[in-house]
Amino acid sequence: MRRSSALGFVLALALGAAASSAGAATASPNRVVLLPFDNIAHAADGAAVVTSKLELALAARGYEVVRGGSVEELLRAGRVRYLDSVPLKVLHELAERHGAGGVVVGSLLTWTSGVPTVAVSARLLAPDGACLWSNAAALAATETGGAFGRGRVKELELLARRATDRLVATLPAPADLGRARPRGGGGAAHVTQYRSPELFAKPRRLAILPLENVADEDASVARIVDALLRNRLAVHSGLAIVEPAELRAAIVAEGVTTLWGASPEKLKKVGDRVGTTLFLRGAVLRGLLDPEQTVELHLYIVDVEARRVLWSALQDRSKAEFEKLLGLGNVDASVTVADRVVFELVESLYEGH
Amino acid sequence: MSSEGEQPMSRSTTRRALIAVLIVGAAGCGGPARYVNPTADFSAVKTVAVLPFENLSGDKVSSERVQRVFLTELLVLNTFQVVEPGQTNYSIRRANVDVSALTADDIKKLGTELKADALFTGTVIECVDRAGSAEGSRLSLQLRLVEVETGQTLWSSSSTRKGATFGSRMFGFSAKPSTTVAQELIRDELHGLVR
């Protein structure tokens, strides 16, 4: 966790306390604003349920949670369309107006009833946009209960509660915020990768472009992996991640209609707006619906000014491999396998750095 | 010449048939078929671009997957400057070039725009993904390096790799997944090129 982020958090509290505008509330070190979940799973009920469950889970960790009317009013006024990331101005206003030191944004990744499965991701952002904490959690009903399926959780709502409890398990107590470190999940695996020494030669920002979905599945698959990737990258300090809201604004301003087909010149202009020449691109080659339950990703970072690839890596994991070789237990939520692949790729990016 | 009423065979179809014949021939001979142009000056090849791979297999995403494995292995090799793939794809669209039927003019046009000395092309002939079975995955791949200036083939290889191992055949262990098979095949072929 960056020291500047922790300082930002403290500064935000101080700013909140000193706020003189009529709408500003007195800052509380424990207070966070919780936004409604971004609904990647296209399950309206599910998004509402996990938002409520996360509120309870945050409260249990010692946070005072602000959500509902006044928050949604600010989101409407700021014309916020995607809830996984909000423009910096809106983020700052949300925190200041409610006297909060941070804003929690989350995404509902999976909400299925066949084999009941819930997957969620969330980030705690400081008013200056720095990520203070992030995590993702997935749970299938078949992963719960004991021998012969006794005590198995069958209701999605109960599963959502367990998934959100698992999600906040890595969230530090309010007094300890700013001390979080990249979370593990087993050691980093061998990943075939190329990395140019130029990548970390100087502090840089990295803009993450939407992943291509080569696996030809549900379009939301690429968004799920995108959310997992953002979470895993956010906790490393080597490359500062451009907030999606900031990138979206730059894309709109440059009139880019398709990012996959955008010319390098156009991407360079988008990069100028967000202060970087580095873009992360990639593809979901085999995804969450693969019959072999294998997730395979290719990620690469390009410098649009130098027109060079600075990092390229491929990794795949199957559900069976996850259980047997990695010894990480039974998993039926494909998002857990995808998160493992993302973890290994991100760890390989920072390996030795 | 085709008779009246018959559809003439397209250049692309002819090429595909030719590649298939070459591959079958190579497989029949039991090993990879490699060609190195005796007049080629590889020291002049500094910058290369990797074109999208052609797909003759039944697996509709195999060419995309194998091409990405190839790109990463080529970068790991650290022998050539590799044109950024986004730039390559953009230039192909802008030049309106059919990568499955490249003419010498197309190669020159594309290579000049990409500021590349040579272009890598690839064709996935067969890709069977059976990682969980004893017989394993199987990949047949043709690779080619073409000089931009002359349109001449500098290097080409056709090879087949199977994922079955001693353990998978004898004891029913899982064989190598298709990506590992692709990585090993491509690594060997590229090392053969730069040796």
Coordinates of C-alpha atoms in Angstrom, one line a residue:
Chain A
M1 CA 0.0 0.0 0.0
R2 CA 1.4 3.4 -0.9
R3 CA 2.2 5.7 1.9
S4 CA 0.7 8.6 -0.1
S5 CA -2.6 6.7 -0.2
A6 CA -2.6 6.5 3.6
L7 CA -1.7 10.1 3.8
G8 CA -4.5 10.9 1.4
F9 CA -6.9 9.0 3.6
V10 CA -5.8 11.1 6.7
L11 CA -5.9 14.2 4.6
A12 CA -9.4 13.5 3.4
L13 CA -10.5 13.1 7.0
A14 CA -8.9 16.4 7.9
L15 CA -10.5 18.1 4.9
G16 CA -13.8 16.6 5.8
A17 CA -13.5 17.9 9.3
A18 CA -12.6 21.3 8.0
A19 CA -15.2 21.5 5.3
S20 CA -17.1 24.7 5.5
S21 CA -19.7 24.0 2.8
A22 CA -23.3 23.6 4.0
G23 CA -23.6 20.0 2.8
A24 CA -20.3 18.7 4.3
A25 CA -20.6 16.4 7.3
T26 CA -18.2 16.1 10.2
A27 CA -15.5 13.5 9.2
S28 CA -15.4 10.3 11.1
P29 CA -12.3 8.0 10.8
N30 CA -14.5 5.0 10.5
R31 CA -17.0 6.2 8.0
V32 CA -17.1 4.9 4.4
V33 CA -19.6 5.6 1.6
L34 CA -20.9 2.4 0.0
L35 CA -22.0 2.7 -3.7
P36 CA -24.6 0.4 -5.2
F37 CA -22.9 -2.6 -6.8
D38 CA -22.0 -2.5 -10.5
N39 CA -24.2 -5.2 -12.0
I40 CA -22.0 -7.2 -14.4
A41 CA -24.0 -10.3 -13.6
H42 CA -27.2 -8.7 -14.9
A43 CA -29.1 -9.7 -11.7
A44 CA -30.9 -6.7 -10.4
D45 CA -32.0 -8.5 -7.2
G46 CA -28.5 -9.9 -6.7
A47 CA -26.8 -6.5 -6.8
A48 CA -29.2 -5.1 -4.2
V49 CA -28.6 -8.2 -2.0
V50 CA -24.8 -8.1 -2.1
T51 CA -24.8 -4.3 -1.4
S52 CA -26.8 -4.9 1.8
K53 CA -24.7 -7.9 2.8
L54 CA -21.5 -5.9 2.2
E55 CA -22.9 -3.1 4.4
L56 CA -23.4 -5.6 7.2
A57 CA -19.9 -7.1 6.7
L58 CA -18.3 -3.7 6.7
A59 CA -20.1 -2.8 9.9
A60 CA -18.8 -6.0 11.5
R61 CA -15.3 -4.9 10.6
G62 CA -15.8 -1.6 12.5
Y63 CA -16.8 0.7 9.7
E64 CA -19.7 3.2 9.7
V65 CA -21.4 2.8 6.4
V66 CA -23.3 5.5 4.5
R67 CA -25.5 4.5 1.6
G68 CA -28.9 5.1 0.0
G69 CA -30.7 8.4 -0.9
S70 CA -28.0 11.1 -0.5
V71 CA -25.4 8.9 -2.2
E72 CA -27.6 8.0 -5.1
E73 CA -28.6 11.7 -5.5
L74 CA -24.9 12.6 -5.9
L75 CA -24.4 9.8 -8.4
R76 CA -27.3 11.0 -10.4
A77 CA -26.1 14.6 -10.3
G78 CA -22.7 13.5 -11.4
R79 CA -24.3 11.4 -14.3
V80 CA -22.4 8.4 -13.1
R81 CA -23.2 5.5 -15.5
Y82 CA -20.8 2.8 -14.4
L83 CA -20.6 2.1 -10.7
D84 CA -17.3 0.2 -10.6
S85 CA -15.5 3.5 -10.8
V86 CA -16.6 7.1 -10.4
P87 CA -15.0 10.4 -11.7
L88 CA -12.5 11.9 -9.2
K89 CA -14.7 15.0 -8.7
V90 CA -17.7 12.8 -7.7
L91 CA -15.5 10.6 -5.5
H92 CA -14.2 13.6 -3.7
E93 CA -17.7 15.1 -3.3
L94 CA -19.1 11.8 -2.0
A95 CA -16.5 11.6 0.7
E96 CA -16.7 15.3 1.6
R97 CA -20.5 15.5 1.7
H98 CA -20.7 12.5 4.0
G99 CA -17.6 13.1 6.1
A100 CA -16.2 9.8 4.9
G101 CA -12.6 8.9 4.5
G102 CA -13.2 6.5 1.6
V103 CA -15.7 5.2 -0.9
V104 CA -16.4 1.5 -1.5
V105 CA -17.1 0.5 -5.1
G106 CA -18.0 -3.0 -6.0
S107 CA -19.1 -5.3 -8.8
L108 CA -21.4 -8.3 -8.8
L109 CA -19.6 -10.7 -11.0
T110 CA -21.7 -13.8 -10.8
W111 CA -25.2 -14.5 -9.5
T112 CA -26.4 -17.8 -10.8
S113 CA -29.0 -20.2 -9.5
G114 CA -28.3 -23.4 -11.4
V115 CA -25.5 -24.4 -9.1
P116 CA -26.0 -21.4 -6.8
T117 CA -22.9 -19.2 -7.2
V118 CA -22.0 -15.7 -6.1
A119 CA -18.9 -13.8 -7.0
V120 CA -18.1 -10.2 -6.0
S121 CA -15.3 -7.8 -6.1
A122 CA -14.8 -4.5 -4.2
R123 CA -12.3 -1.6 -3.7
L124 CA -12.0 1.0 -1.1
L125 CA -10.9 4.3 -2.7
A126 CA -9.5 7.3 -0.9
P127 CA -11.0 10.7 -2.0
D128 CA -7.9 11.3 -4.1
G129 CA -8.6 8.1 -6.1
A130 CA -5.9 6.0 -4.5
C131 CA -6.9 2.4 -3.8
L132 CA -6.7 1.6 -0.1
W133 CA -8.0 -2.0 -0.3
S134 CA -9.3 -4.4 -2.9
N135 CA -10.4 -7.9 -3.1
A136 CA -12.6 -10.4 -4.9
A137 CA -14.4 -13.5 -3.6
A138 CA -16.5 -16.2 -5.2
L139 CA -18.4 -19.1 -3.7
A140 CA -20.5 -21.9 -5.2
A141 CA -23.1 -23.8 -3.1
T142 CA -21.1 -27.0 -3.8
E143 CA -18.1 -25.5 -2.0
T144 CA -20.1 -25.2 1.2
G145 CA -21.2 -27.9 3.7
G146 CA -19.5 -31.0 5.0
A147 CA -19.4 -34.6 4.0
F148 CA -22.2 -35.8 1.7
G149 CA -23.3 -32.2 1.3
R150 CA -24.6 -31.9 4.8
G151 CA -25.1 -28.2 5.9
R152 CA -24.7 -27.0 2.3
V153 CA -25.9 -23.5 1.6
K154 CA -28.6 -23.6 -1.0
E155 CA -30.0 -20.0 -0.9
L156 CA -28.3 -17.3 -2.9
E157 CA -28.9 -14.8 -0.2
L158 CA -27.0 -16.9 2.4
L159 CA -24.3 -17.6 -0.1
A160 CA -24.0 -13.8 -0.7
R161 CA -23.5 -13.3 3.0
R162 CA -20.7 -15.8 3.1
A163 CA -19.1 -14.4 -0.1
T164 CA -19.2 -10.8 1.3
D165 CA -17.7 -12.0 4.6
R166 CA -14.9 -13.7 2.6
L167 CA -14.5 -10.5 0.6
V168 CA -13.9 -8.3 3.6
A169 CA -11.7 -10.8 5.4
T170 CA -8.7 -9.0 4.0
L171 CA -10.0 -5.5 4.8
P172 CA -8.0 -3.9 7.6
A173 CA -9.7 -2.3 10.6
P174 CA -10.2 1.5 10.1
A175 CA -7.2 2.3 12.3
D176 CA -5.0 0.1 10.2
L177 CA -5.9 1.3 6.8
G178 CA -2.9 2.1 4.6
R179 CA -1.0 -0.9 5.8
A180 CA -2.4 -3.4 3.4
R181 CA -0.1 -5.5 1.3
P182 CA -0.7 -7.5 -1.9
R183 CA -2.6 -10.6 -0.8
G184 CA -1.4 -14.0 -1.7
G185 CA -3.2 -17.2 -2.6
G186 CA -0.2 -19.5 -2.9
G187 CA 3.2 -18.7 -4.3
A188 CA 3.6 -17.2 -7.7
A189 CA 3.7 -19.9 -10.5
H190 CA 6.0 -20.0 -13.4
V191 CA 4.5 -17.9 -16.2
T192 CA 6.0 -17.6 -19.6
Q193 CA 6.5 -13.9 -20.0
Y194 CA 8.6 -11.2 -21.7
R195 CA 9.3 -8.1 -19.7
S196 CA 11.4 -5.2 -21.0
P197 CA 13.6 -3.4 -18.4
E198 CA 12.1 -0.1 -19.6
L199 CA 8.8 -1.0 -18.0
F200 CA 9.8 0.0 -14.5
A201 CA 12.6 2.4 -15.5
K202 CA 10.5 5.4 -14.2
P203 CA 7.2 5.8 -12.3
R204 CA 4.4 5.5 -14.8
R205 CA 0.6 5.2 -15.0
L206 CA -1.1 2.2 -16.7
A207 CA -4.4 2.4 -18.5
I208 CA -6.3 -0.9 -18.7
L209 CA -8.2 -1.3 -22.0
P210 CA -11.2 -3.7 -22.1
L211 CA -10.1 -7.2 -22.7
E212 CA -11.1 -9.0 -26.0
N213 CA -13.3 -12.0 -25.6
V214 CA -11.8 -14.5 -27.9
A215 CA -13.5 -17.4 -26.0
D216 CA -16.7 -16.2 -27.7
E217 CA -18.7 -16.5 -24.5
D218 CA -21.0 -14.1 -22.7
A219 CA -19.7 -10.6 -23.1
S220 CA -19.7 -10.1 -19.4
V221 CA -16.8 -12.6 -19.1
A222 CA -14.2 -10.0 -20.2
R223 CA -15.7 -7.5 -17.8
I224 CA -15.4 -10.0 -14.9
V225 CA -11.7 -10.7 -15.7
D226 CA -11.2 -6.9 -16.1
A227 CA -12.6 -6.4 -12.5
L228 CA -10.3 -9.1 -11.2
L229 CA -7.3 -7.7 -13.0
R230 CA -8.0 -4.2 -11.6
N231 CA -8.2 -5.5 -8.1
R232 CA -4.9 -7.4 -8.3
L233 CA -3.0 -4.6 -10.0
A234 CA -4.3 -1.9 -7.6
V235 CA -2.4 -3.3 -4.6
H236 CA 1.0 -3.0 -6.3
S237 CA 2.8 0.3 -6.4
G238 CA 5.0 -0.2 -9.5
L239 CA 2.5 1.2 -11.9
A240 CA -0.3 3.6 -10.9
I241 CA -3.6 2.4 -12.4
V242 CA -5.7 4.9 -14.3
E243 CA -9.3 4.8 -12.9
P244 CA -11.8 3.4 -15.4
A245 CA -13.9 6.5 -15.0
E246 CA -11.0 8.7 -16.0
L247 CA -10.1 6.5 -19.0
R248 CA -13.8 6.4 -20.1
A249 CA -13.9 10.3 -20.0
A250 CA -10.7 10.5 -22.1
I251 CA -12.1 8.0 -24.6
V252 CA -15.3 10.0 -25.0
A253 CA -13.4 13.2 -25.3
E254 CA -11.3 11.8 -28.1
G255 CA -14.3 10.3 -29.9
V256 CA -12.9 6.8 -29.9
T257 CA -15.7 4.3 -30.8
T258 CA -13.8 1.0 -30.7
L259 CA -10.7 0.5 -28.5
W260 CA -9.7 -2.8 -30.1
G261 CA -9.6 -1.2 -33.5
A262 CA -8.3 2.2 -32.4
S263 CA -5.3 3.5 -34.2
P264 CA -2.1 3.9 -32.2
E265 CA -2.3 7.6 -32.8
K266 CA -5.7 7.8 -31.3
L267 CA -4.7 5.7 -28.3
K268 CA -1.7 8.1 -27.8
K269 CA -4.2 11.0 -27.6
V270 CA -6.2 9.1 -25.1
G271 CA -3.0 8.4 -23.2
D272 CA -2.1 12.1 -23.2
R273 CA -5.4 12.9 -21.5
V274 CA -4.8 10.4 -18.7
G275 CA -1.0 11.1 -18.4
T276 CA 0.4 7.8 -19.8
T277 CA 1.8 6.1 -22.8
L278 CA 1.3 2.6 -21.3
F279 CA -1.8 0.5 -22.1
L280 CA -2.6 -2.9 -20.9
R281 CA -4.4 -5.0 -23.5
G282 CA -5.3 -8.7 -23.6
A283 CA -7.7 -11.4 -24.3
V284 CA -9.7 -14.1 -22.6
L285 CA -8.6 -17.1 -24.7
R286 CA -10.6 -19.6 -22.7
G287 CA -13.0 -18.5 -20.2
L288 CA -15.5 -19.1 -17.4
L289 CA -17.8 -21.3 -19.5
D290 CA -15.0 -23.5 -21.0
P291 CA -16.1 -27.2 -20.9
E292 CA -12.8 -28.2 -19.4
Q293 CA -13.2 -25.4 -16.9
T294 CA -9.9 -23.9 -17.9
V295 CA -9.3 -20.2 -17.8
E296 CA -6.6 -18.9 -20.2
L297 CA -5.5 -15.3 -20.5
H298 CA -3.0 -13.3 -22.6
L299 CA -2.0 -9.9 -21.3
Y300 CA 0.4 -7.4 -22.7
I301 CA 1.5 -3.9 -22.0
V302 CA 2.3 -1.6 -24.9
D303 CA 4.0 1.8 -25.0
V304 CA 2.0 3.6 -27.7
E305 CA 4.7 6.3 -28.0
A306 CA 7.6 3.9 -28.5
R307 CA 5.3 1.5 -30.3
R308 CA 6.7 -1.4 -28.4
V309 CA 5.5 -4.3 -26.3
L310 CA 7.0 -3.9 -22.8
W311 CA 5.4 -7.0 -21.2
S312 CA 3.6 -10.0 -22.6
A313 CA 2.5 -13.1 -20.6
L314 CA 0.2 -16.1 -21.0
Q315 CA -1.3 -18.2 -18.3
D316 CA -3.9 -20.9 -17.9
R317 CA -5.3 -22.9 -15.1
S318 CA -8.0 -25.6 -15.0
K319 CA -10.3 -26.3 -12.2
A320 CA -8.8 -29.8 -11.7
E321 CA -5.3 -28.4 -11.6
F322 CA -6.4 -25.8 -9.1
E323 CA -7.6 -28.5 -6.8
K324 CA -5.0 -31.2 -7.2
L325 CA -1.7 -29.4 -8.0
L326 CA -2.2 -26.2 -6.1
G327 CA -3.9 -27.9 -3.2
L328 CA -6.3 -24.9 -2.8
G329 CA -9.3 -27.0 -2.1
N330 CA -12.5 -27.8 -4.0
V331 CA -13.7 -24.9 -6.3
D332 CA -16.8 -24.8 -8.4
A333 CA -16.9 -21.0 -8.9
S334 CA -15.0 -20.4 -12.1
V335 CA -14.3 -16.8 -11.0
T336 CA -12.0 -18.3 -8.3
V337 CA -9.9 -20.0 -11.0
A338 CA -9.9 -16.8 -13.1
D339 CA -8.7 -14.9 -10.1
R340 CA -5.9 -17.3 -9.6
V341 CA -4.8 -16.9 -13.3
V342 CA -5.0 -13.1 -12.9
F343 CA -3.0 -13.3 -9.6
E344 CA -0.3 -15.3 -11.2
L345 CA 0.0 -13.0 -14.2
V346 CA 0.1 -9.9 -12.1
E347 CA 2.7 -11.5 -9.7
S348 CA 4.8 -12.4 -12.7
L349 CA 4.6 -8.8 -13.9
Y350 CA 6.1 -7.6 -10.6
E351 CA 8.4 -10.5 -10.1
G352 CA 11.8 -9.3 -8.9
H353 CA 10.7 -5.7 -9.0
Chain B
M1 CA -8.3 -23.1 -66.6
S2 CA -11.7 -23.9 -65.2
S3 CA -14.4 -25.1 -67.6
E4 CA -17.5 -22.9 -68.2
G5 CA -19.9 -23.0 -65.2
E6 CA -17.3 -24.1 -62.8
Q7 CA -16.2 -21.8 -60.0
P8 CA -12.4 -21.2 -60.4
M9 CA -10.4 -22.2 -57.4
S10 CA -9.5 -19.1 -55.4
R11 CA -5.9 -18.3 -54.7
S12 CA -6.6 -18.8 -51.0
T13 CA -8.2 -22.2 -51.5
T14 CA -5.3 -23.3 -53.7
R15 CA -2.8 -22.2 -51.1
R16 CA -4.7 -24.0 -48.3
A17 CA -4.7 -27.2 -50.3
L18 CA -1.0 -26.8 -51.0
I19 CA -0.3 -26.3 -47.3
A20 CA -2.4 -29.3 -46.3
V21 CA -0.5 -31.5 -48.8
L22 CA 2.9 -30.2 -47.5
I23 CA 1.9 -30.9 -44.0
V24 CA 0.6 -34.4 -44.7
G25 CA 3.8 -35.0 -46.6
A26 CA 5.9 -33.7 -43.7
A27 CA 4.0 -35.7 -41.2
G28 CA 4.4 -38.8 -43.3
C29 CA 8.2 -38.2 -43.3
G30 CA 8.0 -38.3 -39.5
G31 CA 9.5 -35.0 -38.5
P32 CA 9.3 -31.2 -38.9
A33 CA 9.9 -29.8 -42.4
R34 CA 12.1 -26.7 -42.3
Y35 CA 13.4 -24.4 -45.0
V36 CA 16.0 -21.7 -44.8
N37 CA 16.6 -19.6 -47.8
P38 CA 20.3 -20.1 -48.6
T39 CA 20.6 -16.5 -49.8
A40 CA 18.9 -14.9 -46.8
D41 CA 20.7 -12.3 -44.8
F42 CA 19.2 -12.7 -41.3
S43 CA 21.4 -10.0 -39.9
A44 CA 19.4 -7.4 -41.9
V45 CA 16.2 -8.5 -40.2
K46 CA 15.9 -6.2 -37.2
T47 CA 12.2 -5.5 -36.9
V48 CA 9.4 -8.0 -37.5
A49 CA 5.6 -8.0 -37.3
V50 CA 3.5 -11.0 -36.5
L51 CA 0.4 -11.2 -38.7
P52 CA -2.8 -12.9 -37.6
F53 CA -2.6 -16.7 -38.0
E54 CA -4.7 -18.5 -40.5
N55 CA -6.9 -21.2 -39.2
L56 CA -7.6 -24.5 -41.0
S57 CA -8.5 -26.4 -37.9
G58 CA -11.9 -27.1 -36.5
D59 CA -11.2 -25.1 -33.4
K60 CA -12.3 -21.6 -34.3
V61 CA -10.2 -19.8 -31.7
S62 CA -7.1 -21.9 -32.0
S63 CA -5.3 -19.5 -34.5
E64 CA -5.8 -16.6 -32.2
R65 CA -4.5 -18.5 -29.2
V66 CA -1.5 -20.0 -31.0
Q67 CA -0.7 -16.5 -32.5
R68 CA -0.6 -15.0 -29.0
V69 CA 1.6 -17.9 -27.8
F70 CA 3.9 -17.2 -30.7
L71 CA 4.0 -13.5 -30.0
T72 CA 5.1 -14.0 -26.4
E73 CA 7.7 -16.7 -27.3
L74 CA 9.1 -14.4 -30.0
L75 CA 9.4 -11.5 -27.5
V76 CA 11.0 -13.9 -24.9
L77 CA 13.6 -14.8 -27.6
N78 CA 14.6 -11.1 -27.6
T79 CA 16.2 -11.4 -31.0
F80 CA 14.0 -9.1 -33.1
Q81 CA 12.2 -5.8 -32.4
V82 CA 8.5 -6.8 -32.6
V83 CA 5.9 -4.3 -33.9
E84 CA 3.2 -3.7 -31.4
P85 CA 0.2 -6.0 -32.3
G86 CA -2.3 -3.2 -32.1
Q87 CA -0.4 -1.3 -34.8
T88 CA -0.1 -4.5 -36.9
N89 CA -3.9 -5.1 -36.8
Y90 CA -4.7 -1.5 -37.5
S91 CA -2.4 -1.4 -40.5
I92 CA -3.9 -4.6 -41.9
R93 CA -7.4 -3.2 -41.7
R94 CA -6.3 0.1 -43.2
A95 CA -4.4 -1.5 -46.0
N96 CA -7.4 -3.8 -46.6
V97 CA -5.1 -6.8 -47.0
D98 CA -6.2 -10.5 -46.9
V99 CA -3.6 -12.1 -44.7
S100 CA -4.5 -15.6 -46.0
A101 CA -3.6 -14.7 -49.5
L102 CA -0.7 -12.2 -49.4
T103 CA 0.9 -11.1 -52.6
A104 CA 4.4 -9.7 -52.8
D105 CA 2.8 -6.3 -53.2
D106 CA 0.7 -6.8 -50.1
I107 CA 3.8 -7.8 -48.1
K108 CA 5.7 -4.8 -49.3
K109 CA 2.8 -2.4 -48.6
L110 CA 2.2 -3.8 -45.1
G111 CA 5.8 -4.1 -44.2
T112 CA 6.6 -0.6 -45.3
E113 CA 3.7 0.8 -43.2
L114 CA 4.8 -1.2 -40.2
K115 CA 8.4 -0.2 -40.7
A116 CA 9.3 -3.9 -40.5
D117 CA 12.0 -5.8 -42.3
A118 CA 10.1 -9.1 -42.3
L119 CA 6.7 -10.5 -41.5
F120 CA 5.9 -13.7 -39.6
T121 CA 2.8 -15.6 -40.9
G122 CA 1.3 -18.7 -39.4
T123 CA -1.3 -21.4 -40.2
V124 CA -2.8 -23.6 -37.7
I125 CA -3.5 -26.8 -39.6
E126 CA -4.8 -28.9 -36.8
C127 CA -5.5 -28.2 -33.2
V128 CA -7.0 -30.8 -30.9
D129 CA -7.4 -29.8 -27.3
R130 CA -7.7 -33.0 -25.2
A131 CA -5.7 -32.1 -22.1
G132 CA -7.6 -34.4 -19.8
S133 CA -7.2 -37.5 -21.9
A134 CA -4.3 -39.9 -22.3
E135 CA -3.8 -39.2 -26.0
G136 CA -3.6 -35.5 -25.3
S137 CA -3.6 -32.4 -27.4
R138 CA -2.2 -32.2 -30.9
L139 CA -1.1 -29.2 -32.9
S140 CA 0.1 -28.9 -36.5
L141 CA 1.5 -25.5 -37.3
Q142 CA 3.1 -23.9 -40.3
L143 CA 5.3 -20.8 -39.8
R144 CA 6.9 -18.5 -42.3
L145 CA 9.2 -15.5 -42.2
V146 CA 8.9 -13.3 -45.3
E147 CA 11.2 -10.5 -46.3
V148 CA 9.4 -7.3 -46.9
E149 CA 11.7 -5.9 -49.5
T150 CA 11.6 -8.9 -51.9
G151 CA 8.6 -10.9 -50.8
Q152 CA 10.9 -13.9 -50.5
T153 CA 10.4 -16.6 -47.9
L154 CA 13.5 -16.4 -45.6
W155 CA 12.5 -19.3 -43.4
S156 CA 9.6 -21.7 -43.0
S157 CA 8.7 -24.7 -40.9
S158 CA 5.9 -27.2 -40.7
S159 CA 5.6 -29.3 -37.6
T160 CA 3.3 -31.3 -35.5
R161 CA 3.5 -31.8 -31.7
K162 CA 1.5 -34.1 -29.5
G163 CA 0.7 -33.6 -25.8
A164 CA 0.8 -37.3 -24.9
T165 CA 3.5 -38.3 -22.5
F166 CA 4.8 -41.6 -21.3
G167 CA 2.8 -41.2 -18.1
S168 CA -0.4 -40.3 -19.9
R169 CA -0.1 -43.3 -22.3
M170 CA 1.0 -45.9 -19.7
F171 CA -0.7 -44.8 -16.6
G172 CA -3.6 -42.6 -17.8
F173 CA -2.2 -39.4 -16.4
S174 CA -3.4 -36.1 -17.9
A175 CA -1.4 -35.2 -21.0
K176 CA 0.0 -31.7 -21.7
P177 CA -2.6 -29.0 -22.4
S178 CA -2.7 -27.5 -25.9
T179 CA -1.1 -24.2 -24.8
T180 CA 1.9 -26.1 -23.4
V181 CA 2.1 -28.1 -26.6
A182 CA 2.0 -24.8 -28.6
Q183 CA 4.7 -23.2 -26.4
E184 CA 7.0 -26.2 -26.8
L185 CA 6.5 -26.4 -30.6
I186 CA 7.0 -22.7 -31.2
R187 CA 10.0 -22.4 -28.8
D188 CA 11.8 -25.3 -30.7
E189 CA 11.0 -23.8 -34.1
L190 CA 12.1 -20.3 -33.1
H191 CA 15.3 -21.6 -31.6
G192 CA 15.9 -23.5 -34.8
L193 CA 15.5 -20.2 -36.7
V194 CA 18.0 -18.1 -34.6
R195 CA 20.6 -20.9 -34.1

